[in-house]
Coordinates of C-alpha atoms in Angstrom, one line a residue:
M818 CA 7.2 221.4 -0.4
A819 CA 4.1 219.8 0.9
S820 CA 1.9 220.5 4.1
A821 CA -1.0 218.6 6.0
T822 CA -4.0 220.5 5.0
S823 CA -7.9 219.2 5.7
G824 CA -9.1 222.3 3.6
P825 CA -8.1 225.1 1.0
G826 CA -5.4 226.8 1.6
R827 CA -5.2 230.4 2.7
C828 CA -4.7 233.1 0.3
V829 CA -4.3 236.2 2.1
N830 CA -2.4 237.4 4.8
K831 CA -4.8 239.0 7.1
G832 CA -4.5 242.2 8.4
G833 CA -2.3 243.0 5.5
L834 CA 1.3 241.6 6.7
G835 CA 3.6 241.4 3.9
R836 CA 6.3 238.5 3.4
R837 CA 9.7 239.7 4.2
Q838 CA 11.9 237.9 1.4
T839 CA 15.3 237.5 1.6
L840 CA 17.9 235.6 -0.5
A841 CA 19.4 232.5 0.4
R842 CA 21.7 230.2 -1.3
V843 CA 21.5 226.1 -0.8
R844 CA 24.1 224.9 1.4
V845 CA 25.6 221.9 0.3
A846 CA 27.8 219.5 2.6
V847 CA 29.7 216.2 1.6
R848 CA 30.3 213.5 3.9
L849 CA 32.2 210.3 3.0
R850 CA 31.7 207.3 4.9
P851 CA 34.3 204.7 5.8
F852 CA 35.2 201.4 4.0
M853 CA 32.4 198.8 4.4
D854 CA 35.3 196.5 5.5
G855 CA 39.0 196.5 6.7
E856 CA 40.1 193.9 3.8
T857 CA 38.7 196.4 1.2
E858 CA 40.7 199.4 2.9
A859 CA 43.9 197.3 3.1
K860 CA 44.0 196.2 -0.5
E861 CA 43.3 199.8 -2.1
P862 CA 43.3 203.6 -0.9
S863 CA 40.5 205.5 -1.0
C864 CA 39.6 207.5 -4.2
V865 CA 38.5 210.6 -2.2
R866 CA 41.0 212.7 -0.4
A867 CA 40.2 215.7 1.8
V868 CA 42.1 219.0 1.3
D869 CA 40.3 220.8 4.3
S870 CA 37.1 221.3 5.9
C871 CA 35.6 222.5 2.8
S872 CA 37.4 220.9 -0.2
L873 CA 38.0 217.4 -1.5
E874 CA 39.9 215.8 -4.3
V875 CA 39.1 213.0 -6.2
A876 CA 41.6 210.8 -7.9
N877 CA 41.1 209.7 -11.5
W878 CA 40.6 205.9 -11.5
R879 CA 42.7 205.8 -14.8
K880 CA 45.6 207.9 -14.1
Y881 CA 45.7 208.1 -10.3
Q882 CA 48.0 211.3 -10.5
E883 CA 45.3 213.4 -11.8
T884 CA 42.5 214.5 -9.4
L885 CA 39.5 216.7 -9.9
K886 CA 39.2 219.1 -6.9
Y887 CA 35.7 220.3 -5.6
Q888 CA 35.0 223.2 -3.0
F889 CA 31.7 223.1 -0.7
D890 CA 30.3 224.6 2.2
A891 CA 31.4 221.7 4.2
F892 CA 33.4 218.5 4.1
Y893 CA 33.0 215.5 6.8
G894 CA 35.3 213.0 6.3
E895 CA 35.2 209.2 7.0
K896 CA 35.9 209.2 11.0
S897 CA 33.3 212.1 11.3
T898 CA 30.6 211.5 13.8
Q899 CA 27.0 212.3 13.5
Q900 CA 27.1 215.0 16.1
E901 CA 29.6 216.7 13.7
V902 CA 27.7 216.8 10.9
Y903 CA 24.4 218.1 12.9
I904 CA 25.8 220.7 14.5
G905 CA 28.1 221.9 11.5
S906 CA 25.3 221.9 9.1
V907 CA 22.0 221.2 10.4
Q908 CA 21.4 222.9 13.6
P909 CA 21.9 226.4 12.5
I910 CA 18.9 226.6 10.3
L911 CA 16.5 225.3 13.1
R912 CA 16.3 228.8 14.5
H913 CA 14.8 230.3 10.9
L914 CA 11.4 228.1 12.0
L915 CA 11.0 230.3 15.1
E916 CA 10.8 233.6 12.8
G917 CA 8.0 231.7 10.5
Q918 CA 10.2 230.8 7.7
N919 CA 10.8 227.0 6.2
A920 CA 13.7 225.0 6.5
S921 CA 14.8 221.6 4.4
V922 CA 17.6 218.8 4.6
L923 CA 18.2 216.8 1.9
A924 CA 20.2 213.4 1.9
Y925 CA 21.7 212.9 -1.4
G926 CA 23.7 210.3 -2.9
P927 CA 24.3 206.8 -4.5
T928 CA 22.8 203.5 -3.3
G929 CA 24.7 202.3 -0.4
A930 CA 26.4 205.7 0.3
G931 CA 24.8 205.9 3.8
K932 CA 22.3 208.6 3.6
T933 CA 19.8 206.9 5.7
H934 CA 22.6 206.2 8.4
T935 CA 23.0 210.3 8.3
M936 CA 19.3 210.9 8.5
L937 CA 18.3 208.2 11.2
G938 CA 21.3 206.9 12.6
S939 CA 21.7 203.9 15.4
P940 CA 20.5 204.4 19.1
E941 CA 24.1 204.6 19.6
Q942 CA 25.0 207.5 17.3
P943 CA 21.4 208.9 16.4
G944 CA 21.0 210.9 13.1
V945 CA 20.0 214.2 11.9
I946 CA 16.1 213.7 12.3
P947 CA 16.4 212.5 16.2
R948 CA 18.8 215.3 17.2
A949 CA 16.7 217.6 15.1
L950 CA 13.5 217.0 16.5
M951 CA 14.7 217.0 20.5
D952 CA 16.3 220.5 19.4
L953 CA 13.1 221.5 18.1
L954 CA 11.0 220.6 20.8
Q955 CA 13.2 222.0 23.4
L956 CA 13.1 225.2 21.4
A957 CA 9.3 225.0 21.5
R958 CA 8.9 224.4 25.1
E959 CA 11.5 227.3 25.9
E960 CA 9.7 229.8 24.0
S961 CA 6.3 229.3 24.7
A962 CA 7.1 228.5 28.6
E963 CA 4.7 231.0 30.9
G964 CA 5.8 234.7 30.3
R965 CA 6.9 234.3 26.8
P966 CA 4.9 236.3 24.0
W967 CA 4.1 233.2 21.9
D968 CA 2.1 230.1 22.2
I969 CA 4.1 227.2 20.0
S970 CA 2.6 223.9 18.9
V971 CA 4.3 221.4 17.1
S972 CA 3.0 218.8 14.6
M973 CA 4.4 216.0 12.4
S974 CA 3.7 214.1 8.9
Y975 CA 5.4 211.3 7.4
L976 CA 5.2 210.2 3.5
E977 CA 7.3 208.2 1.2
I978 CA 7.2 208.7 -3.0
Y979 CA 7.3 205.0 -4.1
Q980 CA 7.2 204.4 -7.7
E981 CA 5.6 207.7 -8.3
K982 CA 2.8 207.2 -5.5
V983 CA 2.6 209.6 -2.5
L984 CA 1.9 207.2 0.4
D985 CA 0.7 208.3 3.9
L986 CA 3.5 206.2 6.4
L987 CA 1.3 206.9 9.2
D988 CA -1.9 206.0 7.8
P989 CA -0.8 203.2 5.3
A990 CA -4.3 202.3 4.3
S991 CA -5.2 206.2 2.9
G992 CA -3.5 205.0 -1.0
D993 CA -2.2 207.5 -3.5
L994 CA -2.6 210.9 -2.3
V995 CA -2.8 213.8 -4.6
I996 CA -0.8 216.9 -4.6
R997 CA -2.3 220.3 -4.8
E998 CA -1.1 224.3 -5.1
D999 CA -2.9 226.9 -3.6
C1000 CA -3.2 230.6 -5.1
R1001 CA 0.3 231.4 -2.9
G1002 CA 2.3 228.7 -4.7
N1003 CA 2.2 226.5 -1.5
I1004 CA 2.5 223.1 -2.2
L1005 CA -0.3 220.9 -0.2
I1006 CA -1.1 217.5 0.4
P1007 CA -5.0 217.0 1.4
G1008 CA -5.5 214.2 3.4
L1009 CA -2.2 213.9 5.0
T1010 CA -2.4 212.6 8.6
Q1011 CA -0.8 215.3 10.8
K1012 CA 0.0 213.9 14.0
P1013 CA 0.5 216.8 17.4
I1014 CA 3.7 216.4 19.3
T1015 CA 5.0 217.7 22.6
T1016 CA 7.9 215.5 23.9
F1017 CA 10.1 212.9 22.1
S1018 CA 8.5 210.0 23.3
D1019 CA 5.3 211.4 21.2
F1020 CA 7.3 211.7 18.3
E1021 CA 9.1 208.0 18.7
Q1022 CA 5.4 206.7 19.5
H1023 CA 4.4 208.2 15.7
F1024 CA 7.7 207.9 13.8
L1025 CA 8.9 204.3 14.7
P1026 CA 6.1 202.4 13.7
A1027 CA 5.8 204.5 10.5
S1028 CA 9.3 203.7 9.5
R1029 CA 8.5 200.1 9.4
N1030 CA 5.9 200.9 6.7
R1031 CA 8.7 202.3 4.3
V1032 CA 9.2 200.0 1.5
V1033 CA 13.1 198.5 1.8
G1034 CA 14.7 195.7 -0.1
A1035 CA 18.1 193.8 -0.4
T1036 CA 20.1 194.5 -3.2
R1037 CA 24.2 193.4 -3.8
L1038 CA 25.3 196.7 -2.8
N1039 CA 23.1 197.1 0.2
Q1040 CA 20.8 194.5 2.4
R1041 CA 18.2 197.3 3.5
S1042 CA 18.4 199.7 0.4
S1043 CA 15.6 202.3 0.6
R1044 CA 13.2 201.8 -2.6
S1045 CA 11.4 205.1 -2.1
H1046 CA 11.8 208.8 -0.9
A1047 CA 10.9 209.4 2.4
V1048 CA 9.8 213.2 3.5
L1049 CA 9.1 213.9 7.5
L1050 CA 7.5 217.2 7.8
V1051 CA 7.5 218.9 11.3
K1052 CA 5.6 222.0 11.1
L1053 CA 5.4 224.9 13.8
D1054 CA 2.6 227.3 14.6
Q1055 CA 3.1 230.2 16.8
R1056 CA 0.6 232.5 18.0
E1057 CA 1.2 235.6 19.8
R1058 CA -0.7 236.2 23.3
L1059 CA -0.2 239.9 23.4
T1060 CA -1.6 242.5 20.6
P1061 CA -1.0 242.5 17.7
F1062 CA -1.7 238.8 18.0
R1063 CA 0.1 237.9 14.9
Q1064 CA 0.7 234.0 14.2
R1065 CA 3.4 232.5 12.2
E1066 CA 4.0 229.0 10.5
G1067 CA 7.3 227.7 10.2
K1068 CA 8.1 224.2 8.7
L1069 CA 10.8 221.8 8.5
Y1070 CA 11.6 219.3 5.7
L1071 CA 13.9 216.1 6.6
I1072 CA 14.1 214.2 3.1
D1073 CA 15.8 210.9 2.9
L1074 CA 16.3 210.5 -1.1
A1075 CA 16.5 207.1 -2.7
G1076 CA 19.6 206.5 -4.2
S1077 CA 20.9 206.0 -7.9
E1078 CA 21.6 202.7 -9.1
D1079 CA 23.6 201.0 -11.5
N1080 CA 21.6 198.0 -11.9
R1081 CA 24.4 196.0 -13.7
R1082 CA 26.2 196.0 -10.2
T1083 CA 23.0 195.8 -8.1
G1084 CA 21.6 192.7 -9.9
N1085 CA 18.4 194.1 -9.9
Q1086 CA 15.2 191.9 -11.5
G1087 CA 11.6 192.3 -11.3
I1088 CA 9.7 194.4 -8.7
R1089 CA 13.3 195.5 -7.9
L1090 CA 14.1 196.4 -11.3
K1091 CA 10.8 198.5 -11.4
E1092 CA 11.6 200.4 -8.5
S1093 CA 14.7 200.9 -9.6
G1094 CA 13.6 202.5 -12.9
A1095 CA 11.5 204.9 -10.9
I1096 CA 14.0 206.1 -8.5
N1097 CA 16.4 207.1 -11.3
S1098 CA 13.8 208.6 -13.4
S1099 CA 13.0 211.0 -10.6
L1100 CA 16.6 211.8 -9.8
F1101 CA 16.8 212.1 -13.6
V1102 CA 14.2 215.3 -13.5
L1103 CA 15.8 216.8 -9.9
G1104 CA 18.9 217.4 -12.1
K1105 CA 16.9 218.8 -15.1
V1106 CA 15.4 221.1 -12.5
V1107 CA 18.6 222.1 -10.7
D1108 CA 20.1 223.1 -14.3
A1109 CA 16.9 225.1 -15.1
L1110 CA 17.2 226.8 -12.3
N1111 CA 20.6 227.9 -12.6
Q1112 CA 20.1 228.4 -16.5
G1113 CA 17.4 231.1 -15.6
L1114 CA 15.0 229.0 -17.7
P1115 CA 11.6 230.5 -17.9
R1116 CA 9.7 226.9 -17.3
I1117 CA 11.2 224.9 -14.3
P1118 CA 10.1 221.2 -15.0
Y1119 CA 8.9 220.8 -11.2
R1120 CA 5.8 218.9 -12.2
D1121 CA 7.5 216.3 -14.2
S1122 CA 7.9 214.1 -11.3
K1123 CA 5.9 213.8 -7.7
L1124 CA 9.7 214.3 -6.2
T1125 CA 10.4 217.6 -7.6
R1126 CA 6.7 218.8 -7.1
L1127 CA 7.2 217.8 -3.4
L1128 CA 10.9 219.9 -3.1
Q1129 CA 9.5 222.9 -4.9
D1130 CA 10.2 224.8 -1.8
S1131 CA 13.8 223.2 -1.1
L1132 CA 14.9 224.1 -4.5
G1133 CA 14.1 227.3 -6.0
G1134 CA 11.7 228.3 -3.4
S1135 CA 10.9 229.7 0.1
A1136 CA 13.2 227.4 2.4
H1137 CA 16.8 227.5 4.0
S1138 CA 17.9 224.3 2.3
I1139 CA 21.0 222.3 3.2
L1140 CA 21.9 219.2 0.6
I1141 CA 24.6 216.6 2.5
A1142 CA 25.7 214.4 -0.6
N1143 CA 27.0 211.2 0.9
I1144 CA 29.5 209.5 -1.2
A1145 CA 31.6 206.2 -1.2
P1146 CA 35.5 206.0 -0.7
E1147 CA 36.0 202.5 -3.1
R1148 CA 37.2 202.8 -6.6
R1149 CA 34.3 200.7 -7.7
F1150 CA 31.7 203.6 -6.8
Y1151 CA 33.9 206.3 -9.1
Q1152 CA 31.4 207.1 -11.4
D1153 CA 28.6 207.5 -8.6
T1154 CA 30.7 209.5 -6.8
I1155 CA 31.8 211.8 -9.5
S1156 CA 28.3 212.0 -10.6
A1157 CA 26.8 212.8 -7.1
L1158 CA 29.6 215.6 -6.5
N1159 CA 28.7 217.1 -10.1
F1160 CA 25.1 217.4 -9.0
T1161 CA 25.8 218.8 -5.4
A1162 CA 28.4 221.3 -7.2
R1163 CA 25.4 222.6 -9.4
S1164 CA 22.9 222.6 -6.4
R1165 CA 25.1 224.8 -4.6
E1166 CA 24.4 227.8 -7.1
V1167 CA 20.6 227.6 -6.7
I1168 CA 19.3 230.3 -4.6
N1169 CA 16.1 230.3 -2.5
R1170 CA 13.9 233.0 -1.4
P1171 CA 12.8 232.5 2.4
F1172 CA 10.2 234.7 3.7
T1173 CA 8.4 235.0 7.2
N1174 CA 5.0 233.6 6.7
E1175 CA 3.3 235.9 9.3
S1176 CA -0.4 237.0 9.5
L1177 CA -2.9 238.1 12.1
Q1178 CA -5.1 235.8 13.9
P1179 CA -8.9 235.7 13.3
H1180 CA -9.7 237.4 16.5
A1181 CA -7.5 240.4 16.3
L1182 CA -9.3 241.3 13.1
A1183 CA -13.0 241.4 15.4
P1184 CA -14.1 244.8 15.8
V1185 CA -13.4 246.5 18.7
K1186 CA -15.6 245.7 21.7
L1187 CA -17.3 248.4 23.8
P1188 CA -18.8 248.5 27.1
Q1189 CA -22.5 248.5 27.7
K1190 CA -22.3 252.2 28.8
E1191 CA -20.7 253.4 25.5
L1192 CA -22.8 251.6 23.3
P1193 CA -24.8 254.6 21.3
G1194 CA -28.3 255.1 21.1
P1195 CA -30.8 254.9 18.2
S1196 CA -30.4 258.5 17.3
E1197 CA -26.7 258.5 17.6
A1198 CA -26.4 255.0 15.6
K1199 CA -28.7 256.8 12.9
K1200 CA -26.5 259.9 12.5
A1201 CA -23.5 257.1 12.1
K1202 CA -25.0 255.6 9.0
G1203 CA -24.5 257.1 5.6
P1204 CA -27.2 258.1 3.3
E1205 CA -27.3 254.7 1.4
E1206 CA -28.1 252.6 4.3
E1207 CA -30.5 255.2 5.0
S1208 CA -32.3 255.3 1.8
S1209 CA -32.4 251.2 1.8
R1210 CA -34.7 251.0 4.9
S1211 CA -38.0 250.1 3.8
P1212 CA -40.7 252.7 4.1
E1213 CA -43.5 250.4 5.4
S1214 CA -41.2 249.6 8.5
P1215 CA -42.9 251.6 11.6
A1216 CA -40.4 253.8 13.7
A1217 CA -39.5 251.7 16.6
P1218 CA -40.2 253.7 20.1
A1219 CA -37.4 254.4 22.3
S1220 CA -38.6 251.9 25.3
A1221 CA -38.4 249.1 22.2
S1222 CA -34.3 248.8 22.8
E1223 CA -35.4 247.9 26.6
K1224 CA -37.2 244.7 26.0
L1225 CA -35.7 241.5 26.9
S1226 CA -34.6 240.3 23.4
L1227 CA -31.5 237.9 22.4
L1228 CA -30.2 240.5 20.1
Q1229 CA -30.0 242.9 23.0
K1230 CA -27.3 240.6 25.1
L1231 CA -24.8 241.0 22.4
S1232 CA -23.5 244.1 23.6
N1233 CA -19.9 243.2 22.8
M1234 CA -20.8 243.8 18.9
D1235 CA -20.4 246.6 17.0
P1236 CA -23.1 249.2 17.4
A1237 CA -24.1 250.1 13.9
M1238 CA -24.5 246.2 13.2
L1239 CA -26.4 246.1 16.5
E1240 CA -28.8 249.1 15.5
N1241 CA -29.1 247.1 12.2
L1242 CA -30.3 244.1 13.8
L1243 CA -32.6 245.2 16.6
R1244 CA -34.3 247.3 13.6
M1245 CA -34.7 244.0 11.4
E1246 CA -36.1 242.6 14.7
R1247 CA -38.5 245.2 14.9
L1248 CA -39.7 244.5 11.3
L1249 CA -40.1 240.9 11.7
G1250 CA -42.1 241.4 14.6
S1251 CA -44.1 243.8 12.8
Q1252 CA -45.1 241.3 9.8
G1253 CA -46.3 238.7 12.4
S1254 CA -45.2 234.9 11.7
Q1255 CA -45.3 235.8 7.9
G1256 CA -42.2 237.5 8.0
A1257 CA -39.5 236.1 6.0
P1258 CA -36.3 235.2 8.0
L1259 CA -33.8 237.8 6.8
L1260 CA -31.4 238.4 9.7
N1261 CA -28.7 236.3 8.1
T1262 CA -29.3 237.7 4.4
P1263 CA -27.0 240.4 3.2
K1264 CA -28.3 244.0 2.6
R1265 CA -28.3 243.8 -1.0
E1266 CA -29.5 240.3 -1.1
R1267 CA -32.0 241.4 1.5
M1268 CA -33.7 244.2 -0.8
V1269 CA -33.8 242.0 -3.8
L1270 CA -35.6 239.3 -2.0
I1271 CA -38.1 241.6 -0.6
K1272 CA -38.6 243.3 -3.9
T1273 CA -38.9 239.4 -5.6
V1274 CA -41.6 238.7 -2.8
E1275 CA -43.9 242.1 -3.6
E1276 CA -43.8 241.1 -7.3
K1277 CA -44.6 237.4 -6.4
N1278 CA -48.0 239.1 -4.5
L1279 CA -48.6 241.1 -7.5
E1280 CA -48.6 238.3 -10.1
I1281 CA -50.9 236.2 -7.2
E1282 CA -53.5 238.3 -7.2
R1283 CA -53.5 238.9 -11.2
L1284 CA -54.2 235.1 -11.3
K1285 CA -56.9 235.6 -8.6
M1286 CA -58.8 238.0 -10.3
K1287 CA -58.8 236.3 -13.9
Q1288 CA -59.9 233.0 -12.0
K1289 CA -63.1 235.1 -11.1
E1290 CA -63.5 236.1 -14.6
L1291 CA -63.5 232.4 -15.7
E1292 CA -65.5 231.3 -13.1
A1293 CA -67.9 233.9 -13.9
K1294 CA -67.9 233.1 -17.8
V1295 CA -68.7 229.5 -17.0
L1296 CA -71.8 230.0 -14.6
A1297 CA -73.2 232.2 -17.4
Q1298 CA -72.4 229.4 -20.3
E1299 CA -74.2 226.9 -17.5
A1300 CA -77.4 229.1 -17.7
L1301 CA -77.9 228.5 -21.2
D1302 CA -80.4 226.0 -22.6
P1303 CA -78.9 222.6 -22.3
R1304 CA -79.9 221.7 -25.9
E1305 CA -78.3 224.7 -27.2
K1306 CA -75.3 224.1 -25.1
E1307 CA -74.7 220.7 -26.3
N1308 CA -75.1 221.8 -30.1
T1309 CA -73.0 224.9 -29.5
P1310 CA -69.1 223.9 -30.0
T1311 CA -66.4 225.0 -27.9
I1312 CA -64.4 227.6 -29.6
L1313 CA -61.1 228.8 -28.6
Q1314 CA -60.0 232.1 -29.0
P1315 CA -56.4 233.0 -27.9
R1316 CA -56.4 236.5 -25.9
S1317 CA -55.2 239.3 -28.3
S1318 CA -52.1 240.9 -27.4
C1319 CA -53.1 244.3 -28.5
S1320 CA -56.5 246.0 -27.8
G1321 CA -57.1 247.4 -31.2
T1322 CA -56.5 243.8 -33.0
V1323 CA -58.7 241.0 -33.0
A1324 CA -57.2 237.3 -33.3
K1325 CA -58.3 235.3 -35.7
P1326 CA -60.7 232.1 -34.1
L1327 CA -59.0 228.7 -34.1
K1328 CA -60.9 225.6 -35.9
K1329 CA -63.7 224.4 -34.1
A1330 CA -63.8 221.3 -32.0
V1331 CA -67.1 219.1 -31.7
V1332 CA -67.5 216.9 -29.1
M1333 CA -70.4 214.5 -29.8
P1334 CA -71.6 211.2 -27.3
L1335 CA -70.3 207.8 -28.4
Q1336 CA -74.0 206.8 -28.7
Q1337 CA -74.6 209.2 -31.3
I1338 CA -71.3 208.3 -33.4
Q1339 CA -72.4 204.7 -33.7
K1340 CA -75.9 205.9 -34.7
Q1341 CA -74.4 207.9 -37.7
A1342 CA -72.3 204.5 -38.3
E1343 CA -75.2 202.5 -38.6
S1344 CA -77.1 204.7 -41.2
S1345 CA -74.2 205.6 -43.2
N1346 CA -72.5 202.0 -43.0
K1347 CA -69.3 204.1 -44.4
I1348 CA -67.2 205.0 -41.3
H1349 CA -65.5 202.7 -39.1
L1350 CA -66.9 201.8 -35.8
L1351 CA -65.6 201.7 -32.4
K1352 CA -66.2 198.3 -30.3
K1353 CA -65.4 196.7 -27.4
G1354 CA -62.1 194.9 -27.0
H1355 CA -59.0 194.8 -25.7
K1356 CA -56.0 197.3 -26.6
R1357 CA -53.4 194.9 -26.5
K1358 CA -52.7 191.3 -27.5
L1359 CA -54.4 188.5 -25.1
E1360 CA -53.6 184.8 -24.8
P1361 CA -56.6 182.7 -25.8
S1362 CA -56.8 181.8 -22.1
Q1363 CA -56.5 185.3 -20.9
E1364 CA -59.2 186.6 -23.4
S1365 CA -61.5 184.3 -22.0
E1366 CA -60.8 185.2 -18.7
A1367 CA -61.4 189.0 -19.8
V1368 CA -64.7 187.9 -21.0
E1369 CA -65.6 186.4 -17.9
K1370 CA -64.6 188.9 -15.8
G1371 CA -66.6 191.4 -18.2
E1372 CA -63.6 193.9 -18.6
D1373 CA -64.5 196.5 -20.7
Y1374 CA -62.0 196.8 -23.8
W1375 CA -61.6 198.5 -27.2
E1376 CA -60.7 197.9 -30.6
V1377 CA -61.2 199.3 -34.3
Q1378 CA -63.5 197.9 -36.7
I1379 CA -64.2 198.8 -40.3
S1380 CA -67.3 198.0 -42.4
P1381 CA -67.0 195.2 -44.9
E1382 CA -67.7 197.4 -47.6
L1383 CA -65.0 200.0 -46.7
L1384 CA -62.6 197.1 -46.6
A1385 CA -63.8 195.7 -50.1
N1386 CA -63.2 199.1 -51.7
G1387 CA -59.7 199.5 -49.9
R1388 CA -58.3 196.5 -51.2
K1389 CA -59.7 197.2 -54.7
K1390 CA -58.1 200.6 -54.9
L1391 CA -54.9 199.2 -53.0
L1392 CA -54.5 196.6 -55.8
N1393 CA -55.0 199.0 -58.9
L1394 CA -52.5 201.1 -57.4
L1395 CA -49.9 198.3 -57.7
N1396 CA -50.5 197.3 -60.9
E1397 CA -50.9 200.6 -62.4
G1398 CA -48.8 203.0 -60.1
S1399 CA -45.3 204.3 -60.9
A1400 CA -42.5 203.7 -58.5
R1401 CA -43.6 207.4 -57.3
D1402 CA -47.2 206.7 -56.8
L1403 CA -46.1 203.6 -54.7
R1404 CA -43.6 205.8 -52.2
C1405 CA -47.0 207.5 -51.0
L1406 CA -48.2 204.0 -49.7
Q1407 CA -47.5 203.4 -45.8
L1408 CA -44.3 201.0 -45.2
I1409 CA -43.1 201.5 -48.9
G1410 CA -40.2 203.3 -49.6
Q1411 CA -37.7 203.7 -52.8
K1412 CA -36.1 200.3 -52.9
K1413 CA -39.4 198.5 -52.1
A1414 CA -41.2 200.7 -55.0
Q1415 CA -38.6 199.7 -57.5
L1416 CA -38.8 195.7 -56.3
I1417 CA -42.4 196.1 -56.9
V1418 CA -42.4 197.7 -60.5
G1419 CA -39.6 195.2 -61.5
W1420 CA -41.6 192.0 -60.3
R1421 CA -44.3 193.2 -62.3
E1422 CA -42.7 193.9 -65.5
L1423 CA -41.5 190.3 -65.1
H1424 CA -44.5 188.3 -63.9
G1425 CA -47.5 190.5 -64.8
P1426 CA -50.3 192.6 -62.5
F1427 CA -50.8 191.1 -58.9
R1428 CA -54.1 189.4 -58.4
E1429 CA -54.5 190.0 -55.1
V1430 CA -52.7 192.4 -52.6
E1431 CA -51.0 189.4 -50.6
D1432 CA -49.2 188.3 -53.6
L1433 CA -46.5 191.1 -52.2
E1434 CA -44.7 188.1 -50.2
K1435 CA -43.8 186.7 -53.6
V1436 CA -41.6 189.7 -54.4
E1437 CA -37.7 189.2 -52.9
G1438 CA -37.4 191.3 -49.3
I1439 CA -40.7 191.6 -48.7
S1440 CA -41.9 189.1 -46.0
R1441 CA -45.5 188.0 -44.8
K1442 CA -45.4 189.8 -41.6
L1443 CA -44.6 193.0 -43.4
V1444 CA -47.6 192.4 -45.8
D1445 CA -50.1 192.3 -43.1
S1446 CA -48.6 195.4 -41.5
F1447 CA -48.7 197.1 -45.0
L1448 CA -52.4 196.0 -45.2
K1449 CA -53.3 197.3 -41.7
A1450 CA -51.6 200.4 -42.4
N1451 CA -53.1 201.2 -45.9
L1452 CA -56.6 199.7 -45.9
L1453 CA -57.0 202.4 -42.8
S1454 CA -55.6 205.2 -44.5
L1455 CA -57.3 204.6 -48.0
A1456 CA -60.8 204.1 -46.1
A1457 CA -60.6 207.2 -44.1
S1458 CA -59.8 208.9 -47.6
Q1459 CA -62.9 207.2 -49.1
Q1460 CA -65.4 208.4 -46.2
S1461 CA -63.9 212.0 -46.9
D1462 CA -64.0 211.9 -50.2
P1463 CA -67.5 209.4 -51.6
S1464 CA -66.7 209.8 -55.2

């Protein structure tokens, strides 16, 4: 079953306490509700007859002389009271909660059979839930009274499964909750509200408003039909006041299942039909789970429905379970009655394995406290340590004098700590004190991680020293280079050579990178008149108004300008290539691919050679904008090739 939790479930029983498992069969009781009105009872007899307190027989609706006999753990006739049902079937399992075990009570049956009445009852005839809570709170008060060994606290959670959604009835705004399972197989619902209760008034204060949040609706068979499965979880936490300080946790699940419905008789439509489909589907999966458990199948389909996921402890799990099947006496409910009794008979064969959920309290696992007089001195603590801890001690840490343990320190006030741990903390404090304010805060670091951290710090310090030495060498080289003659330095190119990996090999020098002033480049350009010039302009296109403003403000901007001679030669060379070049030659040009090269060759064969480069826009698929981009890209490349190869 599910339990409220706000964090991950504990997966280890502290202190080594094991689970004491026992075998317990699911106990089954059947309750027959009376006729809804006296007129029906007078017209037709009941189709269900009691044989004894544990057996019943159902008359065949076709042949009234034939009957089907069933035997269960208890049978309550139509004149049975709420108290008889509770005392006979539910009250005996409450004692298991004080032993740290789980228990569950399920009300099963078709719609209109009296399940909610059995679980809740009325103010005059309280049902299973209010009676169980009264007795459980009374047991908790008696067992946790002064002088008793256990301190018991009780808490409750209340949820419903509506159309395969897990909803918190104590906090409806929380939305659909998820179902989790920890490593020990416990079913958990993170975020489920959990309310502590000490008296029955506290229980009513939370339960009654939450019950009004449950979804109910009217059908032809029931004016207040439950449209969801409701689960009330009551948890008992027990803590032992004396040694060995054990703690136990017992859970009680009180489940009111929604009834299976025949939509032909209930007249469900719209949302009621959808609700009925979800209810019948979950109950069908519940039957599959019972069949799989009885057949011993390797896979139990708990996960096929939210309902069976929550009932995982109650059926084949770790709870003492009691199933109360509610049936109707009318003949028109014959098929529903037979179906409910068959399911109940199969459930009676399911075997659960309850265990005592017991562990030690966290403070019981703390080290034994020693008085101040019995604390060993530094020499005794050193003897108690193993060789591994002694070798891990830093060689640079100075030995602490005997008077150091007498200094006022926050660590020395922890007299109730383990002596070996206290000595380690004092030694670390002395080490940090010797390192000054630059010492690393290592008190909270584990031993192995602390040694790795110290080693990493030492390696970083050595790396910093190497970088400092390298920086000094580079600064010395720069100063020696600045001492050269300025003219020689200007004409001497900067050569970048990689540092050789081995002392015996010499790396090849990289290409020389010559840096020349802009004025010298412009002079060479004016004298040669063959290379492109850098002229003041703007990097991006400007509107005419923005361009004038930029000129008025005197802003500096740059653009590329090529001499007219280079442009003319580039155009001539480009035109010759367009008229004489093959498709392969044309693909070497910028922005010309395989398809455009074939189009150019085909146009040239049909219309003759190009008169000028701008005639490219006559070719199909080449626009004027593409021609401009083509000229800019190829003229620059051709000009550069002419500059590098004047011939």
